[in-house]
Amino acid sequence: MEDNIPKLFGTSGIRGKYQQEVTLELALDVARALAKYIGGHGKTVVIGRDTRTTGKIIENVMIAGLMQSGCNVLSLGMVPTPTVGYATIKKNADAGIMITASHNPSPYNGIKLWNADGSAYKQHQEHEIEKIVYERDFNILGWDEIGEVYDISSFCDEYVDAIIEASGIDSSKPLKVVLDAASGAGSYLSPEAIRKSGMELITLNCQPDGFFPGRNPEPNADNLVELMKTVKATGADIGIAHDGDADRMIAIDEEGNISDFDKLLTIMAKEFGGVVVTTVDASACLDTQMKKLGGSVLRTPVGDVHVAESIVDNNATFGGEPSGTWIHPDFCMCPDGLLSALRIIAAVQKNGKLSKQLADIESYPTLRLKVTCQNDRKAAVMDEVSQHFSEKFTNIAEILTIDGVRVQFDDDSWVLIRPSGTEPYIRITAEAKTQQLLDEIGKISSDFLDNLI
Ligand code: MG
């Protein structure tokens, strides 16, 4: 967008440290801008927050900003992000707000906005909000037009019942599940959903706590050691971990090993079949499996908003990022870590042990390189990449330039050359069906970048 309006939103809403990037003044202004954007007086907004210590105070100023603009507010309290998306649809609200910094540590917080159809705000909509904030073009009303606020925390029961119903989980076949909610937004509703679906549950870090005392909210191997050990020690069938706002889910197999993120995505995608959507950095194992089922894979830039847009545009059955951010369009366009958990449990009920399902998906040799490149050189270097690869290889099926450059070969092998958004690097990620092709891709990529930089 070609103007000088300061950017507030990043790839996943507004995010930053409390009192630094995310101030109460900004939260108030964003609420006022959202109210203006959706039409002001008489409109309705759903609001929720994760467990961060700064959640309530940010929520309070945002509610004030909405009310003074004439909007009515439906307050869910501390809930997972997907509950906000779903409530926005079911309550016929005009927008939703989730106050969360997702997987970031405790000092951070953030604001994510949702459309009436449960989808995340797109870039052009966020830009409209930025514009209203920058121009301070608010519509603040007098004493006789102030909005109202209602507690709708009881809606959580409806949400839990709806995800259980949608998941296809069989309550007559109880599995033993260990859940680690990171003391984040999934702390209440995720255990409730798993228990209510008939499963036997052991919980870790399911007491809400904005200091995240049990573990860092990013669900990766380093942070999930306790969960992995507990799954193994208790003889559980599966372990489930969420990030701080529970829009993501990662599973641990019955042997206590963390799933390969791409393979877990593939297991879920196989349950849907047809056209599925993922991002440019996801593995070819998904393509191979979907082709076997007569389906296909579409790719988008990194970010769940892009995945959601492509699902709608292409009428896809499912979409997700390897981070465990999965969108189930038959339910809601908001990524849902709780529904993802129930559906992966259902897939274990149906298809057997998770370790076996993961092992059945092929792995290919992969390569990750990082080449130093100053920010002002990145654009020039990226301009040359496509041509370079077209000259060097004859077996290219497609070159995607939607987010970096992704070269896909005839056999689904691929290389992604992508500049880091924040650091002075260009990253090369490649996955090839043979070690020989991988070596060739690696050599050609690094020679090319060394010459240009
Ligand atoms: Mg998240």
Coordinates of C-alpha atoms and ligand atoms in Angstrom, one line a residue:
M1 CA 0.0 0.0 0.0
E2 CA 1.6 3.1 -1.3
D3 CA 1.2 5.7 1.4
N4 CA 3.0 6.9 4.5
I5 CA 0.6 5.6 7.0
P6 CA 2.5 3.8 9.8
K7 CA 2.0 0.1 9.9
L8 CA 0.6 -1.3 13.1
F9 CA -0.3 -4.8 11.9
G10 CA 2.3 -7.5 11.2
T11 CA 1.8 -11.0 9.7
S12 CA -0.5 -11.9 12.6
G13 CA -2.3 -8.8 13.9
I14 CA -0.7 -6.2 16.2
R15 CA 2.0 -7.8 18.3
G16 CA 4.7 -6.4 20.6
K17 CA 5.8 -5.8 24.2
Y18 CA 3.2 -4.2 26.5
Q19 CA 3.8 -0.5 27.0
Q20 CA 6.3 -0.5 24.1
E21 CA 4.6 -1.4 20.9
V22 CA 1.3 -2.4 22.5
T23 CA 0.2 0.5 24.6
L24 CA -3.2 1.2 26.1
E25 CA -3.5 4.3 24.0
L26 CA -3.0 2.2 20.9
A27 CA -5.6 -0.4 22.0
L28 CA -8.1 2.4 22.7
D29 CA -7.5 3.9 19.2
V30 CA -7.7 0.5 17.4
A31 CA -11.1 -0.2 19.1
R32 CA -12.4 3.2 18.1
A33 CA -11.1 2.7 14.5
L34 CA -12.7 -0.8 14.3
A35 CA -16.0 0.7 15.5
K36 CA -15.8 3.4 12.8
Y37 CA -14.8 0.8 10.1
I38 CA -17.7 -1.5 10.8
G39 CA -20.3 1.3 10.9
G40 CA -20.3 2.6 14.4
H41 CA -23.5 3.0 16.4
G42 CA -25.6 -0.1 16.9
K43 CA -22.9 -2.6 15.6
T44 CA -21.8 -5.5 17.7
V45 CA -18.3 -6.8 18.5
V46 CA -17.2 -10.0 20.2
I47 CA -14.1 -9.7 22.4
G48 CA -11.9 -12.4 24.1
R49 CA -8.4 -12.6 25.6
D50 CA -5.7 -15.1 26.5
T51 CA -4.2 -15.6 30.0
R52 CA -1.6 -12.8 29.8
T53 CA -1.4 -10.5 32.8
T54 CA -2.0 -7.5 30.5
G55 CA -5.1 -9.1 28.9
K56 CA -7.8 -7.6 31.1
I57 CA -6.5 -4.1 31.1
I58 CA -6.2 -4.1 27.3
E59 CA -9.7 -5.6 27.0
N60 CA -11.1 -2.9 29.3
V61 CA -9.8 0.0 27.2
M62 CA -10.9 -1.7 24.0
I63 CA -14.4 -2.2 25.4
A64 CA -14.4 1.5 26.4
G65 CA -13.4 2.5 22.9
L66 CA -16.1 0.4 21.3
M67 CA -18.8 1.6 23.7
Q68 CA -17.9 5.3 23.3
S69 CA -18.3 4.7 19.6
G70 CA -21.8 3.4 20.1
C71 CA -21.0 -0.4 19.6
N72 CA -22.4 -3.1 21.8
V73 CA -19.8 -5.5 23.1
L74 CA -20.2 -9.3 23.7
S75 CA -17.4 -10.3 26.2
L76 CA -16.3 -13.9 26.3
G77 CA -13.5 -13.5 28.9
M78 CA -10.5 -15.7 28.8
V79 CA -11.0 -18.0 25.8
P80 CA -9.0 -19.6 22.9
T81 CA -8.8 -17.5 19.7
P82 CA -11.1 -19.9 17.7
T83 CA -13.9 -19.4 20.3
V84 CA -13.9 -15.7 19.3
G85 CA -14.0 -16.6 15.6
Y86 CA -16.9 -19.0 16.1
A87 CA -18.8 -16.7 18.5
T88 CA -18.5 -13.8 15.9
I89 CA -20.5 -16.0 13.4
K90 CA -23.0 -17.5 15.9
K91 CA -23.8 -14.2 17.6
N92 CA -24.2 -12.4 14.2
A93 CA -21.6 -9.9 15.4
D94 CA -20.1 -7.4 13.0
A95 CA -16.5 -8.1 14.1
G96 CA -14.4 -10.0 16.7
I97 CA -11.3 -9.0 18.7
M98 CA -8.8 -11.4 20.3
I99 CA -6.3 -10.0 22.7
T100 CA -3.3 -12.3 22.4
A101 CA 0.4 -12.5 21.6
S102 CA 0.0 -16.2 20.6
H103 CA 3.3 -18.1 21.2
N104 CA 5.3 -15.0 22.4
P105 CA 6.6 -14.8 26.0
S106 CA 4.7 -13.1 28.9
P107 CA 5.7 -9.5 28.4
Y108 CA 4.1 -9.4 24.9
N109 CA 0.5 -8.9 23.9
G110 CA -1.4 -8.2 20.7
I111 CA -4.6 -7.6 19.0
K112 CA -6.1 -9.7 16.2
L113 CA -9.4 -8.7 14.4
W114 CA -12.0 -11.0 12.9
N115 CA -14.7 -10.6 10.3
A116 CA -18.4 -11.4 10.7
D117 CA -17.8 -14.7 8.9
G118 CA -15.1 -15.8 11.4
S119 CA -12.1 -15.1 9.1
A120 CA -9.2 -13.0 10.1
Y121 CA -8.9 -9.4 8.9
K122 CA -7.1 -9.2 5.6
Q123 CA -4.2 -6.8 4.9
H124 CA -6.3 -4.3 3.1
Q125 CA -8.8 -4.2 6.1
E126 CA -5.9 -3.8 8.6
H127 CA -4.7 -0.9 6.4
E128 CA -8.1 0.8 6.7
I129 CA -7.8 0.5 10.5
E130 CA -4.3 1.9 10.4
K131 CA -5.6 4.8 8.3
I132 CA -8.4 5.7 10.7
V133 CA -6.0 5.5 13.6
Y134 CA -3.4 7.7 11.8
E135 CA -6.0 10.3 10.8
R136 CA -7.7 10.0 14.2
D137 CA -10.9 9.9 12.2
F138 CA -13.0 8.4 15.0
N139 CA -16.7 8.9 15.7
I140 CA -17.0 9.4 19.4
L141 CA -20.6 9.7 20.6
G142 CA -22.3 11.5 23.4
W143 CA -23.9 10.3 26.7
D144 CA -27.1 9.2 25.1
E145 CA -25.6 6.9 22.4
I146 CA -23.0 4.9 24.4
G147 CA -23.0 1.1 23.7
E148 CA -23.6 -1.7 26.1
V149 CA -21.5 -4.6 27.2
Y150 CA -22.8 -8.1 27.8
D151 CA -21.1 -11.2 29.4
I152 CA -21.4 -14.1 27.0
S153 CA -19.0 -16.5 28.7
S154 CA -21.7 -19.1 28.7
F155 CA -21.3 -19.3 24.9
C156 CA -18.2 -21.5 25.6
D157 CA -20.5 -24.5 26.3
E158 CA -22.0 -24.1 22.8
Y159 CA -18.6 -23.8 21.3
V160 CA -17.3 -27.0 23.1
D161 CA -20.4 -29.0 22.0
A162 CA -20.0 -27.8 18.4
I163 CA -16.3 -28.8 18.0
I164 CA -17.0 -32.2 19.6
E165 CA -19.9 -32.7 17.1
A166 CA -17.8 -31.5 14.2
S167 CA -14.7 -33.6 15.1
G168 CA -16.2 -37.0 14.3
I169 CA -14.6 -38.4 17.6
D170 CA -16.1 -41.6 18.8
S171 CA -16.9 -41.3 22.5
S172 CA -17.4 -45.1 22.8
K173 CA -13.7 -45.7 22.1
P174 CA -11.9 -43.8 24.8
L175 CA -8.2 -43.1 24.3
K176 CA -5.8 -41.9 26.9
V177 CA -4.7 -38.3 26.1
V178 CA -2.2 -36.0 27.8
L179 CA -2.8 -32.3 27.2
D180 CA -0.4 -29.4 27.8
A181 CA -2.1 -26.1 27.3
A182 CA 0.9 -24.0 28.4
S183 CA -1.3 -22.2 31.0
G184 CA -2.6 -20.3 28.0
A185 CA -6.0 -19.7 26.5
G186 CA -6.8 -23.4 26.0
S187 CA -6.4 -24.1 29.7
Y188 CA -10.2 -24.4 30.4
L189 CA -11.9 -25.3 27.2
S190 CA -9.5 -27.8 25.7
P191 CA -9.5 -30.2 28.7
E192 CA -13.3 -29.7 28.9
A193 CA -13.7 -30.7 25.2
I194 CA -11.4 -33.7 25.4
R195 CA -13.1 -35.0 28.6
K196 CA -16.6 -34.3 27.3
S197 CA -15.8 -36.3 24.1
G198 CA -15.3 -39.4 26.3
M199 CA -11.5 -39.5 26.4
E200 CA -9.4 -40.2 29.5
L201 CA -7.4 -37.1 30.2
I202 CA -4.2 -36.2 32.0
T203 CA -3.4 -32.5 32.1
L204 CA -0.2 -30.5 32.3
N205 CA -0.1 -26.7 32.5
C206 CA -3.9 -26.4 32.4
Q207 CA -4.1 -23.8 35.2
P208 CA -4.4 -20.4 33.5
D209 CA -1.4 -18.2 34.3
G210 CA 0.0 -15.3 32.3
F211 CA 3.5 -15.9 33.5
F212 CA 3.5 -19.3 31.7
P213 CA 5.3 -20.9 34.6
G214 CA 5.2 -24.4 33.3
R215 CA 6.7 -23.8 29.8
N216 CA 7.2 -21.2 27.1
P217 CA 3.9 -21.0 25.0
E218 CA 5.7 -21.9 21.7
P219 CA 4.9 -25.6 21.2
N220 CA 8.3 -27.0 20.0
A221 CA 10.5 -29.9 21.0
D222 CA 12.5 -27.9 23.5
N223 CA 9.4 -26.7 25.3
L224 CA 7.5 -30.0 25.3
V225 CA 10.0 -32.3 27.1
E226 CA 7.7 -32.8 30.1
L227 CA 4.7 -33.6 27.8
M228 CA 6.7 -36.1 25.9
K229 CA 7.9 -37.8 29.1
T230 CA 4.4 -37.9 30.5
V231 CA 2.9 -39.5 27.4
K232 CA 5.5 -42.2 27.6
A233 CA 5.4 -42.7 31.4
T234 CA 1.6 -42.9 31.5
G235 CA 1.2 -45.2 28.5
A236 CA -1.0 -42.6 26.8
D237 CA -2.2 -42.9 23.2
I238 CA -1.4 -39.3 22.3
G239 CA -0.1 -36.0 23.7
I240 CA -1.6 -32.7 22.6
A241 CA 0.1 -29.3 23.0
H242 CA -1.3 -25.8 22.3
D243 CA 0.4 -22.4 21.8
G244 CA -0.6 -19.4 24.0
D245 CA -4.0 -18.8 22.3
A246 CA -4.8 -22.4 21.3
D247 CA -5.2 -21.7 17.6
R248 CA -2.4 -24.2 17.1
M249 CA -2.0 -27.8 18.0
I250 CA 1.0 -30.2 17.9
A251 CA 0.7 -33.9 18.7
I252 CA 3.1 -36.3 20.5
D253 CA 2.9 -39.9 19.5
E254 CA 2.4 -42.8 21.9
E255 CA 6.1 -43.4 22.1
G256 CA 6.6 -39.9 23.5
N257 CA 8.1 -38.4 20.3
I258 CA 7.0 -35.0 18.9
S259 CA 5.4 -35.4 15.5
D260 CA 7.2 -34.0 12.4
F261 CA 5.0 -31.0 11.8
D262 CA 4.7 -31.5 8.0
K263 CA 3.7 -35.2 8.5
L264 CA 1.1 -34.3 11.1
L265 CA -0.4 -31.8 8.7
T266 CA -0.4 -34.5 6.0
I267 CA -2.2 -37.0 8.2
M268 CA -4.9 -34.5 8.8
A269 CA -5.1 -33.4 5.1
K270 CA -5.5 -37.1 4.1
E271 CA -8.7 -37.3 6.2
F272 CA -10.2 -34.5 4.0
G273 CA -8.9 -35.4 0.5
G274 CA -9.6 -33.2 -2.5
V275 CA -7.9 -29.8 -2.7
V276 CA -6.0 -28.7 0.3
V277 CA -4.0 -25.5 1.0
T278 CA -0.6 -25.0 2.6
T279 CA 2.2 -22.5 2.5
V280 CA 5.3 -22.2 0.3
D281 CA 7.6 -23.6 3.1
A282 CA 5.7 -26.9 3.7
S283 CA 7.1 -30.3 2.8
A284 CA 6.5 -32.2 -0.5
C285 CA 5.3 -35.2 1.6
L286 CA 1.9 -33.5 1.5
D287 CA 1.9 -33.3 -2.3
T288 CA 2.9 -36.9 -2.6
Q289 CA 0.1 -38.2 -0.3
M290 CA -2.6 -36.0 -1.7
K291 CA -1.8 -37.1 -5.3
K292 CA -2.1 -40.7 -4.2
L293 CA -5.6 -39.9 -3.1
G294 CA -6.4 -38.1 -6.3
G295 CA -6.3 -34.7 -4.6
S296 CA -4.0 -31.7 -5.0
V297 CA -2.2 -29.1 -3.0
L298 CA -2.3 -25.3 -3.4
R299 CA 0.4 -23.0 -1.9
T300 CA 0.2 -19.5 -0.5
P301 CA 2.5 -17.1 1.2
V302 CA 3.4 -17.9 4.8
G303 CA 0.6 -16.8 7.2
D304 CA -2.7 -18.3 8.1
V305 CA -4.6 -15.4 6.7
H306 CA -3.3 -16.3 3.2
V307 CA -4.2 -19.9 3.7
A308 CA -7.8 -18.9 4.7
E309 CA -8.2 -16.7 1.7
S310 CA -7.0 -19.5 -0.7
I311 CA -9.4 -22.0 0.9
V312 CA -12.3 -19.7 0.2
D313 CA -11.2 -18.8 -3.3
N314 CA -10.6 -22.5 -4.3
N315 CA -13.3 -24.2 -2.3
A316 CA -10.6 -26.3 -0.6
T317 CA -11.5 -28.9 2.0
F318 CA -8.7 -28.1 4.5
G319 CA -5.7 -25.9 5.0
G320 CA -2.8 -25.4 7.3
E321 CA 0.7 -24.4 8.1
P322 CA 3.3 -26.8 9.4
S323 CA 3.4 -24.8 12.6
G324 CA 0.2 -26.6 13.6
T325 CA -2.1 -23.7 12.6
W326 CA -4.9 -25.6 10.8
I327 CA -8.1 -24.2 9.3
H328 CA -11.2 -26.5 9.1
P329 CA -13.5 -24.7 6.6
D330 CA -16.4 -27.0 7.3
F331 CA -16.5 -25.5 10.8
C332 CA -15.0 -22.0 10.8
M333 CA -12.4 -20.0 8.9
C334 CA -10.5 -19.2 12.2
P335 CA -7.6 -21.7 12.9
D336 CA -8.7 -23.9 15.7
G337 CA -6.3 -25.8 17.9
L338 CA -9.0 -27.5 19.9
L339 CA -10.9 -28.9 16.9
S340 CA -7.5 -29.9 15.4
A341 CA -6.7 -31.9 18.6
L342 CA -10.1 -33.7 18.6
R343 CA -9.8 -34.5 14.9
I344 CA -6.3 -35.9 15.3
I345 CA -7.5 -38.0 18.2
A346 CA -10.3 -39.2 16.0
A347 CA -7.8 -40.1 13.3
V348 CA -5.9 -42.2 15.8
Q349 CA -9.2 -43.9 16.8
K350 CA -9.9 -44.7 13.1
N351 CA -6.4 -45.4 11.7
G352 CA -4.4 -46.7 14.6
K353 CA -1.2 -45.6 16.3
L354 CA 0.1 -42.1 15.6
S355 CA 3.7 -43.3 15.4
K356 CA 2.7 -45.8 12.6
Q357 CA 0.7 -43.2 10.7
L358 CA 3.6 -40.8 10.8
A359 CA 6.1 -43.5 9.8
D360 CA 4.0 -44.4 6.8
I361 CA 4.6 -40.9 5.3
E362 CA 7.8 -40.7 3.3
S363 CA 10.7 -38.4 4.3
Y364 CA 13.0 -36.8 1.8
P365 CA 16.5 -35.3 2.2
T366 CA 16.2 -31.6 3.2
L367 CA 18.6 -28.7 3.3
R368 CA 18.4 -25.4 5.2
L369 CA 21.0 -22.7 4.5
K370 CA 21.2 -19.1 5.6
V371 CA 23.2 -16.6 3.6
T372 CA 24.0 -13.1 4.9
C373 CA 22.4 -10.3 2.7
Q374 CA 21.9 -6.7 3.7
N375 CA 18.3 -5.6 3.6
D376 CA 18.9 -3.0 0.8
R377 CA 20.3 -5.8 -1.4
K378 CA 17.5 -8.3 -0.9
A379 CA 15.1 -7.0 -3.6
A380 CA 17.8 -7.0 -6.3
V381 CA 19.0 -10.5 -5.4
M382 CA 15.4 -11.9 -5.4
D383 CA 14.8 -10.4 -8.8
E384 CA 17.5 -12.6 -10.3
V385 CA 16.5 -15.9 -8.7
S386 CA 13.8 -17.2 -11.0
Q387 CA 15.8 -16.6 -14.1
H388 CA 18.8 -18.2 -12.6
F389 CA 17.0 -21.4 -11.8
S390 CA 15.2 -21.5 -15.2
E391 CA 18.6 -21.4 -16.9
K392 CA 20.2 -24.1 -14.7
F393 CA 17.4 -26.7 -14.6
T394 CA 15.3 -28.3 -17.3
N395 CA 13.0 -30.3 -15.0
I396 CA 11.1 -27.4 -13.4
A397 CA 7.3 -27.8 -13.1
E398 CA 6.5 -24.4 -11.7
I399 CA 8.1 -21.3 -10.2
L400 CA 6.0 -19.5 -7.6
T401 CA 6.9 -15.9 -6.7
I402 CA 4.1 -15.3 -4.2
D403 CA 6.5 -15.3 -1.1
G404 CA 10.2 -15.4 -2.0
V405 CA 10.8 -17.8 -5.0
R406 CA 9.7 -21.4 -4.8
V407 CA 10.9 -23.6 -7.6
Q408 CA 9.0 -26.9 -7.9
F409 CA 10.6 -29.7 -9.9
D410 CA 8.7 -32.3 -12.0
D411 CA 9.0 -34.9 -9.2
D412 CA 7.7 -32.5 -6.4
S413 CA 11.3 -31.7 -5.2
W414 CA 11.5 -28.0 -4.4
V415 CA 13.6 -25.1 -3.2
L416 CA 12.5 -22.0 -1.6
I417 CA 14.7 -18.9 -1.6
R418 CA 13.1 -16.4 0.8
P419 CA 14.5 -13.2 2.4
S420 CA 14.0 -12.9 6.1
G421 CA 11.5 -10.3 7.0
T422 CA 13.4 -9.0 10.0
E423 CA 17.0 -10.1 9.8
P424 CA 19.8 -9.5 7.2
Y425 CA 19.6 -13.0 5.7
I426 CA 18.3 -14.9 2.7
R427 CA 17.2 -18.4 3.6
I428 CA 17.3 -21.4 1.3
T429 CA 15.1 -24.4 2.1
A430 CA 15.1 -27.4 -0.2
E431 CA 13.6 -30.8 -0.2
A432 CA 14.5 -33.3 -2.9
K433 CA 13.5 -36.9 -3.8
T434 CA 17.2 -37.8 -4.3
Q435 CA 20.3 -36.7 -2.4
Q436 CA 21.9 -36.0 -5.8
L437 CA 19.3 -33.4 -6.8
L438 CA 19.5 -31.9 -3.3
D439 CA 23.3 -31.5 -3.5
E440 CA 22.9 -29.9 -6.9
I441 CA 20.1 -27.5 -5.7
G442 CA 22.3 -26.6 -2.7
K443 CA 25.4 -25.9 -4.8
I444 CA 23.6 -23.9 -7.5
S445 CA 21.7 -21.8 -4.8
S446 CA 24.7 -20.9 -2.7
D447 CA 27.0 -20.3 -5.7
F448 CA 24.4 -17.9 -7.1
L449 CA 23.9 -16.0 -3.9
D450 CA 27.6 -15.8 -3.2
N451 CA 28.1 -14.2 -6.6
L452 CA 25.4 -11.6 -6.1
I453 CA 25.9 -10.6 -2.6
Ligands
MG1 MG -1.5 -18.7 18.1

